[in-house]
mmCIF file of C-alpha atoms in Angstrom:
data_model
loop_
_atom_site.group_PDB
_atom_site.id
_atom_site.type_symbol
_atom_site.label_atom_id
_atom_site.label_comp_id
_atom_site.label_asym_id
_atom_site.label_seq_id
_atom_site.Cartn_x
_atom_site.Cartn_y
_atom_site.Cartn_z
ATOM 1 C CA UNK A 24 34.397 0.371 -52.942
ATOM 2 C CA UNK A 25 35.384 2.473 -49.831
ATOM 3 C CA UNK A 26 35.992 -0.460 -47.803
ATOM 4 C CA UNK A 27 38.456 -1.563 -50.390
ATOM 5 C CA UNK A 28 40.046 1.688 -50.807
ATOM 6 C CA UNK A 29 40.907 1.681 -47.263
ATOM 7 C CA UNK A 30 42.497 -2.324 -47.009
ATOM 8 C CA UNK A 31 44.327 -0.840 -50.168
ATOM 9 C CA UNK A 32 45.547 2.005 -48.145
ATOM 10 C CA UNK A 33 45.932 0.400 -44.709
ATOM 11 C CA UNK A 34 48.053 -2.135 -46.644
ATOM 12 C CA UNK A 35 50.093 -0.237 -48.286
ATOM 13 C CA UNK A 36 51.258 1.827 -45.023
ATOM 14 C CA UNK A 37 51.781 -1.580 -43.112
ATOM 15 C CA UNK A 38 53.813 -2.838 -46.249
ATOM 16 C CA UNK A 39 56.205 -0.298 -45.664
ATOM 17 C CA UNK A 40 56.704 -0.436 -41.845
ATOM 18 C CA UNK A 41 59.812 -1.235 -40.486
ATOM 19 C CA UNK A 42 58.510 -3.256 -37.920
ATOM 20 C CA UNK A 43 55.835 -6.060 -37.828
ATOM 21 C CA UNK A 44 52.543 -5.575 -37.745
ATOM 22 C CA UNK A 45 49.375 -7.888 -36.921
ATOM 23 C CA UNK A 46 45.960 -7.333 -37.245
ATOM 24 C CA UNK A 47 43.393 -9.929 -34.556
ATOM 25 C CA UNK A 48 40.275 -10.107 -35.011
ATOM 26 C CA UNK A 49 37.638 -10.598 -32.527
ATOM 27 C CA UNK A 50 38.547 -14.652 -31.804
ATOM 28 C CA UNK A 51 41.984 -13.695 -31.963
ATOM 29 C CA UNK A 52 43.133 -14.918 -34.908
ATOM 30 C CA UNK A 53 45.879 -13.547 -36.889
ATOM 31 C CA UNK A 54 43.735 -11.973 -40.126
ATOM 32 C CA UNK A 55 46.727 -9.679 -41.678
ATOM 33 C CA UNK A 56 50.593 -9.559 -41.324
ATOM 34 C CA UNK A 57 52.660 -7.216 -42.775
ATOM 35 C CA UNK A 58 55.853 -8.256 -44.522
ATOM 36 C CA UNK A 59 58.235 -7.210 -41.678
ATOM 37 C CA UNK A 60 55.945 -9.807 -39.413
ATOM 38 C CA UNK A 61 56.493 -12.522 -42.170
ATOM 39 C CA UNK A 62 59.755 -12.181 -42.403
ATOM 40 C CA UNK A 63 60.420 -12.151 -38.171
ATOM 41 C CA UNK A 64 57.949 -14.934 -37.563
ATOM 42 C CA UNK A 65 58.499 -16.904 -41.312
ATOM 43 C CA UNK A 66 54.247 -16.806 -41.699
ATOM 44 C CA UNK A 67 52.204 -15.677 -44.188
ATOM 45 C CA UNK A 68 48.625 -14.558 -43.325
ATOM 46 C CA UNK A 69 45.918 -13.737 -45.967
ATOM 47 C CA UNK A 70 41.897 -13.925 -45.798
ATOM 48 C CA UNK A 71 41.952 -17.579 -46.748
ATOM 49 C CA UNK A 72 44.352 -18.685 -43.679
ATOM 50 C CA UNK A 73 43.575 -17.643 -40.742
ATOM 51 C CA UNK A 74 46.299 -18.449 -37.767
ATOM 52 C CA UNK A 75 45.504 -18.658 -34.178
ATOM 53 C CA UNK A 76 47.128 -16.040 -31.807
ATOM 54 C CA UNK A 77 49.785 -18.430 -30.551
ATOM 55 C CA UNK A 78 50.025 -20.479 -34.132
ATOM 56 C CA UNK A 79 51.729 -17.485 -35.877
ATOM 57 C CA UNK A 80 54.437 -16.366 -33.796
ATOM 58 C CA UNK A 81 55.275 -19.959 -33.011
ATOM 59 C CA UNK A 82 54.789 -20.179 -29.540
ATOM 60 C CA UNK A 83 55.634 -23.167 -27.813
ATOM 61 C CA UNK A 84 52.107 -23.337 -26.196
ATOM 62 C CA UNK A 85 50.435 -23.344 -29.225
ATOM 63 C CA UNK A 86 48.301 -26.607 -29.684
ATOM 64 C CA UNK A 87 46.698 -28.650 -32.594
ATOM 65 C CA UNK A 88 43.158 -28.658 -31.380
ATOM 66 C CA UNK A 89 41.980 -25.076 -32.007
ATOM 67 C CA UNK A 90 40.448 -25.023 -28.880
ATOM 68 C CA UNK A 91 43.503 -25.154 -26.424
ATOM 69 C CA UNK A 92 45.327 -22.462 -28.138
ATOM 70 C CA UNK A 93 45.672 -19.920 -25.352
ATOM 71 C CA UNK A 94 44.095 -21.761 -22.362
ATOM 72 C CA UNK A 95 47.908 -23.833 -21.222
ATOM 73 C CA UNK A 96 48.469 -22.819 -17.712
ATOM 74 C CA UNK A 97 51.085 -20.098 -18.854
ATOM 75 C CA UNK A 98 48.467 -17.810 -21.182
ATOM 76 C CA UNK A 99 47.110 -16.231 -18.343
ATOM 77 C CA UNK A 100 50.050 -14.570 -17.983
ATOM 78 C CA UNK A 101 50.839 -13.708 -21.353
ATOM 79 C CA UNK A 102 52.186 -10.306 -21.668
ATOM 80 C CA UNK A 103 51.022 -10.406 -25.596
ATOM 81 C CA UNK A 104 47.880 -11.768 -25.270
ATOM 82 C CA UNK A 105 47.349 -9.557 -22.152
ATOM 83 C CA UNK A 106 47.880 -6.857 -24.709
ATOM 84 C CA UNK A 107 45.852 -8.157 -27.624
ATOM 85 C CA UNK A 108 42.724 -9.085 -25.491
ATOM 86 C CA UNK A 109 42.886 -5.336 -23.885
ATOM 87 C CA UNK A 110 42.749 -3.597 -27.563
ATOM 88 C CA UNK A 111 40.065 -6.021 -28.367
ATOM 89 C CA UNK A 112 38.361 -4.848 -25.308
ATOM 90 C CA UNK A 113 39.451 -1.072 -26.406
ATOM 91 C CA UNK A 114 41.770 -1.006 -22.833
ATOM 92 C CA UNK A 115 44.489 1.021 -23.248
ATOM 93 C CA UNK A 116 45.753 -1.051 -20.034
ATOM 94 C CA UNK A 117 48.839 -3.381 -20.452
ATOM 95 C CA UNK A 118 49.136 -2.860 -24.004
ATOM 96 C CA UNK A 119 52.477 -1.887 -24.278
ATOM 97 C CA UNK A 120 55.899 -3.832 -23.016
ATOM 98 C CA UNK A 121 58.525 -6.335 -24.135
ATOM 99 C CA UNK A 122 57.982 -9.928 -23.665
ATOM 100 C CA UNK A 123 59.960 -13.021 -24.797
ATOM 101 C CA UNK A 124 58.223 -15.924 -27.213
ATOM 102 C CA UNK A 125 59.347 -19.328 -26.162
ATOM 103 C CA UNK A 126 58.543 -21.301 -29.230
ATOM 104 C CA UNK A 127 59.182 -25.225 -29.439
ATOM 105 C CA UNK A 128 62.627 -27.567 -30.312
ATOM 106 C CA UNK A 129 64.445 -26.162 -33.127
ATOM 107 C CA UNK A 130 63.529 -22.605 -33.228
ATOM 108 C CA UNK A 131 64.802 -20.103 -30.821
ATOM 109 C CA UNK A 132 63.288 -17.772 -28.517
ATOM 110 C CA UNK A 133 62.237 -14.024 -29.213
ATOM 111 C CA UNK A 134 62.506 -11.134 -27.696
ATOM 112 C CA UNK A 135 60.360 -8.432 -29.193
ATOM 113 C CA UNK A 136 59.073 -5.284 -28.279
ATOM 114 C CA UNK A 137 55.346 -4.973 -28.303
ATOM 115 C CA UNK A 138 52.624 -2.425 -28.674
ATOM 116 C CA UNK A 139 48.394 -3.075 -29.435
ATOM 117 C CA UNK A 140 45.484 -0.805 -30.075
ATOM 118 C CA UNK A 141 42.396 -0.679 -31.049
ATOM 119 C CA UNK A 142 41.331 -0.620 -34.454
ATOM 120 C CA UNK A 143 37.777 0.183 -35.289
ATOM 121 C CA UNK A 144 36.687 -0.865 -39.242
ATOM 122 C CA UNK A 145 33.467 -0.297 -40.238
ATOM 123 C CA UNK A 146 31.625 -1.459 -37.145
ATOM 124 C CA UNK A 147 34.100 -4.685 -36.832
ATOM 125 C CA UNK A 148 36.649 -3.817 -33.882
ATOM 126 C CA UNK A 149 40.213 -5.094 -34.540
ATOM 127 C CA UNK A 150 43.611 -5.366 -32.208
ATOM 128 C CA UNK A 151 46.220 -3.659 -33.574
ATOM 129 C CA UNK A 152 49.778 -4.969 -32.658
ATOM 130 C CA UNK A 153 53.044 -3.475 -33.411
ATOM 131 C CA UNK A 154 56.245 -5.901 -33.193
ATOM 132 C CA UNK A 155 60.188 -5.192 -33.273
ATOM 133 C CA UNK A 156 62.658 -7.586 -32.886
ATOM 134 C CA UNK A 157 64.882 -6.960 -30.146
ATOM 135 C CA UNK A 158 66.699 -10.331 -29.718
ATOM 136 C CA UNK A 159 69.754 -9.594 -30.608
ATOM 137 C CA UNK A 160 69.786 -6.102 -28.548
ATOM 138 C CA UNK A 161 68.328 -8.412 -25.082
ATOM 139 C CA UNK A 162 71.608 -11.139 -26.221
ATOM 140 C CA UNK A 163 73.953 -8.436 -26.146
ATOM 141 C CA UNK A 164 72.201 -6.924 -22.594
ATOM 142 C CA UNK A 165 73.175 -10.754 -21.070
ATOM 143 C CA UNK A 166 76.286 -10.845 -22.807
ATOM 144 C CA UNK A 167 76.939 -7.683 -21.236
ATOM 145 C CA UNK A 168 75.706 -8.713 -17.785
ATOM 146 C CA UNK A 169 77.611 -11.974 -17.618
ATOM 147 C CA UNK A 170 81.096 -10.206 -18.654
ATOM 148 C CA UNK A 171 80.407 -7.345 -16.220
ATOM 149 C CA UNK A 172 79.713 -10.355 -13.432
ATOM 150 C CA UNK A 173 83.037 -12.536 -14.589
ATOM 151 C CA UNK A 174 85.123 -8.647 -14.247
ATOM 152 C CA UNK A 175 83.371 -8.154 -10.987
ATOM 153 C CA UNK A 176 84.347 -11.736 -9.587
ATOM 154 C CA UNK A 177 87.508 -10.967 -10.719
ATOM 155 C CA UNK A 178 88.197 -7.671 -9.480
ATOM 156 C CA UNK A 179 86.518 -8.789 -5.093
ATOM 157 C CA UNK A 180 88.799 -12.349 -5.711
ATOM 158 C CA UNK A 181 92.281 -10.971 -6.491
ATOM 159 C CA UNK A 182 94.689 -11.064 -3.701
ATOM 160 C CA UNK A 183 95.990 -8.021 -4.596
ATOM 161 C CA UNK A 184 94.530 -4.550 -3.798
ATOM 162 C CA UNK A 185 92.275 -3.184 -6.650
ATOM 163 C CA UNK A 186 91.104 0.732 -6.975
ATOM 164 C CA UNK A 187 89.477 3.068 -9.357
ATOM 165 C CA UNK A 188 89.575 6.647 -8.931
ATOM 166 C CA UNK A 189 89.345 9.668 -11.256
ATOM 167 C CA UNK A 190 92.736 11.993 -11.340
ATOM 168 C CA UNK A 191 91.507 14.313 -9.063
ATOM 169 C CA UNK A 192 91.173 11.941 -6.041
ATOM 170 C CA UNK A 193 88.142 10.640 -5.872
ATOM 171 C CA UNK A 194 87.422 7.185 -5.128
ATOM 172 C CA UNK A 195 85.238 4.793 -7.444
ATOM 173 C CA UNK A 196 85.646 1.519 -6.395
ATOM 174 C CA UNK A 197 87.345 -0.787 -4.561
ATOM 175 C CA UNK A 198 87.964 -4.475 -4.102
ATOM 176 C CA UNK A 199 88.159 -5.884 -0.418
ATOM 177 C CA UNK A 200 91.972 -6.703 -0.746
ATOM 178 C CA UNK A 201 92.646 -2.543 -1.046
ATOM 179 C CA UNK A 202 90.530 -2.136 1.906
ATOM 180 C CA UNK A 203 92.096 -5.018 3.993
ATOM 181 C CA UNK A 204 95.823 -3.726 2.778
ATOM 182 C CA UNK A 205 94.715 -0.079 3.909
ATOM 183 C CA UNK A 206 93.674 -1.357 7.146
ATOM 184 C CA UNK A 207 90.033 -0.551 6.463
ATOM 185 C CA UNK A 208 87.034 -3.003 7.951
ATOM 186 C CA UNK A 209 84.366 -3.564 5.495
ATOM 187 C CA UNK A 210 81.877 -2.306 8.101
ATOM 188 C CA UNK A 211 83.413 1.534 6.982
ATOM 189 C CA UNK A 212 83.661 0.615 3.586
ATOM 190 C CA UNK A 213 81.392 4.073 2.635
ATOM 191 C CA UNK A 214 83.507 6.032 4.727
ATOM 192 C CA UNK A 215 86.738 5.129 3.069
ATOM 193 C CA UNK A 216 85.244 5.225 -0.679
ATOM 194 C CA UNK A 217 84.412 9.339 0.131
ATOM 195 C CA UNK A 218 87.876 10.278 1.440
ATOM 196 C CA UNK A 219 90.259 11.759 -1.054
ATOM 197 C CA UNK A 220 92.878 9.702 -1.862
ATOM 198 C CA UNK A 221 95.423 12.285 -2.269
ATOM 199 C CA UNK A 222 95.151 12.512 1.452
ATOM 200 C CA UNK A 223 96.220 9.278 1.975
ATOM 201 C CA UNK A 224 99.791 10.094 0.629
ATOM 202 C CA UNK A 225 101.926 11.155 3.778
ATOM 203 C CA UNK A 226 103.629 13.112 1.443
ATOM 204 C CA UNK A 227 101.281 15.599 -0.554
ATOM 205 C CA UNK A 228 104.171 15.880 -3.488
ATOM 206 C CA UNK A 229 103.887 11.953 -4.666
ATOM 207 C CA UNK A 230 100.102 12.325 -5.220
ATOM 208 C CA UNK A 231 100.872 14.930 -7.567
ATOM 209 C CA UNK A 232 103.971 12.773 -8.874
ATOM 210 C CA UNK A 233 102.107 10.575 -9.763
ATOM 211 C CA UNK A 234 99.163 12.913 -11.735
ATOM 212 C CA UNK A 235 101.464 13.905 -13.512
ATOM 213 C CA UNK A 236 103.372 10.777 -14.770
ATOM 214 C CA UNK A 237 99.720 9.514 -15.674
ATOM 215 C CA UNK A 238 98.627 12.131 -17.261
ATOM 216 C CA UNK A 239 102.027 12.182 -19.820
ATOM 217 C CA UNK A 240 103.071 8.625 -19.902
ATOM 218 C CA UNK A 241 99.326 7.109 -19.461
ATOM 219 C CA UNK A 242 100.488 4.547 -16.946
ATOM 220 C CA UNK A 243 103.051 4.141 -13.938
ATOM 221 C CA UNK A 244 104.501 0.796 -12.676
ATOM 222 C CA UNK A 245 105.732 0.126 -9.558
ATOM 223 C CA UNK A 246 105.243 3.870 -8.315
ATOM 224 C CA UNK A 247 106.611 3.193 -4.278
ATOM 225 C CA UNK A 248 105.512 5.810 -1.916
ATOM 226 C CA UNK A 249 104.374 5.840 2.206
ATOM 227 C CA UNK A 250 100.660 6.056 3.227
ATOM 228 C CA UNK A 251 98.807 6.696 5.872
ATOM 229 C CA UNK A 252 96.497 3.725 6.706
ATOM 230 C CA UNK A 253 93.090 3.652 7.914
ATOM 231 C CA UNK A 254 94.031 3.848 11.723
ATOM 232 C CA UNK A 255 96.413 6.624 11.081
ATOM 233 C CA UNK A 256 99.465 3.929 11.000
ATOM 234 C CA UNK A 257 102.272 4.349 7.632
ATOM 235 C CA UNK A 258 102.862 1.649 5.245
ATOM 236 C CA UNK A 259 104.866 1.524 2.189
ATOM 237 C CA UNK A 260 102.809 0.512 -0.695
ATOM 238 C CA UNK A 261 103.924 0.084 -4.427
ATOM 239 C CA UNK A 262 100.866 1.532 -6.976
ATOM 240 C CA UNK A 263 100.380 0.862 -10.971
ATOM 241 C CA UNK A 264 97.977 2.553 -12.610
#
């Protein structure tokens, strides 16, 4: 009666988890999932199915002879099963991380963030792991990554010159046509970033000129003023902003 008390109360707290949960036994096998683990993975666990370690999440390695499942040459370094094994073990070493599921043709990867522990019932020692789905958070990290690289290429490959500084002068960025345009080899490309650009004007009044017209208007076009180049030398240069 105690024993079923407690599965009635472990189960109800795992029912209403946000986040998937599995229960391994000792052999690894997938003995309870919680709805939120149903739903992610699209498996249903109960005492008369029991579902291999790789079976239930779908992973591509997974075999049909029960006795491959977990020995292909990638297993070894299975984050997850790293994790399981080490709760089973009652490790608390590598037992937390996030790890991405290749699973075969037709379904698509996951990305989920992982944690096991030990679980201790009635003599019978359990792993304990704790799922969330984090696909769509690691697709919009690439997405991310990819349009930050296709803004960078853009920004070094445009013949024109290309800065970013804050209103007060100091320099962010800069592509290599600004530095080649102010004269600047890209051997003292540090130096020049940490100058004030202010001090570049030959004539203090058109920095502030144009402050001023960015801070009302929110742009300038065309704004023509002299500067002082890297070697000391004065070109004209025409800045939009």
């Amino acid at each position: 009666k105690t024993a079923s008390n407690l599965s009635v109360s472990l189960e109800t707290v795992a029912s209403a988890l946000p986040i998937g949960m599995l229960l391994f036994d000792a052999h690894e096998n997938v003995v309870y999932a919680n709805p939120a683990a149903e739903t992610l993975f699209g498996n249903k666990a109960s005492v008369s199915r029991y579902f291999r370690r790789g079976d239930y999440p779908a992973c591509r390695n997974g075999h049909e002879t029960p006795d491959d499942c977990g020995r292909s040459s990638e297993c070894p370094d299975c984050f997850l099963l790293q994790a399981i094994r080490s709760a089973l073990n009652g490790k608390d070493e590598n037992t937390a991380g996030e790890t991405k599921i290749e699973r075969p043709s037709g379904l698509s990867p996951l990305w989920i963030k992982y944690q096991a522990r030990s679980l201790d019932v009635f003599g019978s020692r359990l792993a304990q792991l704790f799922i969330d789905d984090i696909t769509g958070y690691k697709q919009t990290e690439e997405a991310l990554r990819i349009s930050e690289k296709s803004y960078r290429d853009l920004f070094n490959d445009l013949p024109v010159g290309l800065y970013k500084t804050t209103l007060d002068g100091k320099i962010i960025d800069a592509n290599p046509a600004c530095l080649s345009i102010s004269g600047c080899p890209e051997t003292e490309r540090e130096a020049w970033l940490a100058q004030d650009t202010r001090q570049s004007y030959v004539r203090p009044e058109d920095a502030e000129k144009l402050r001023e017209h960015l801070l009302i208007e929110g742009q300038i076009n065309a704004f023509e003023a002299p500067f002082k180049k890297w070697d000391g030398s004065v070109a004209w240069l025409s800045n939009s902003a």
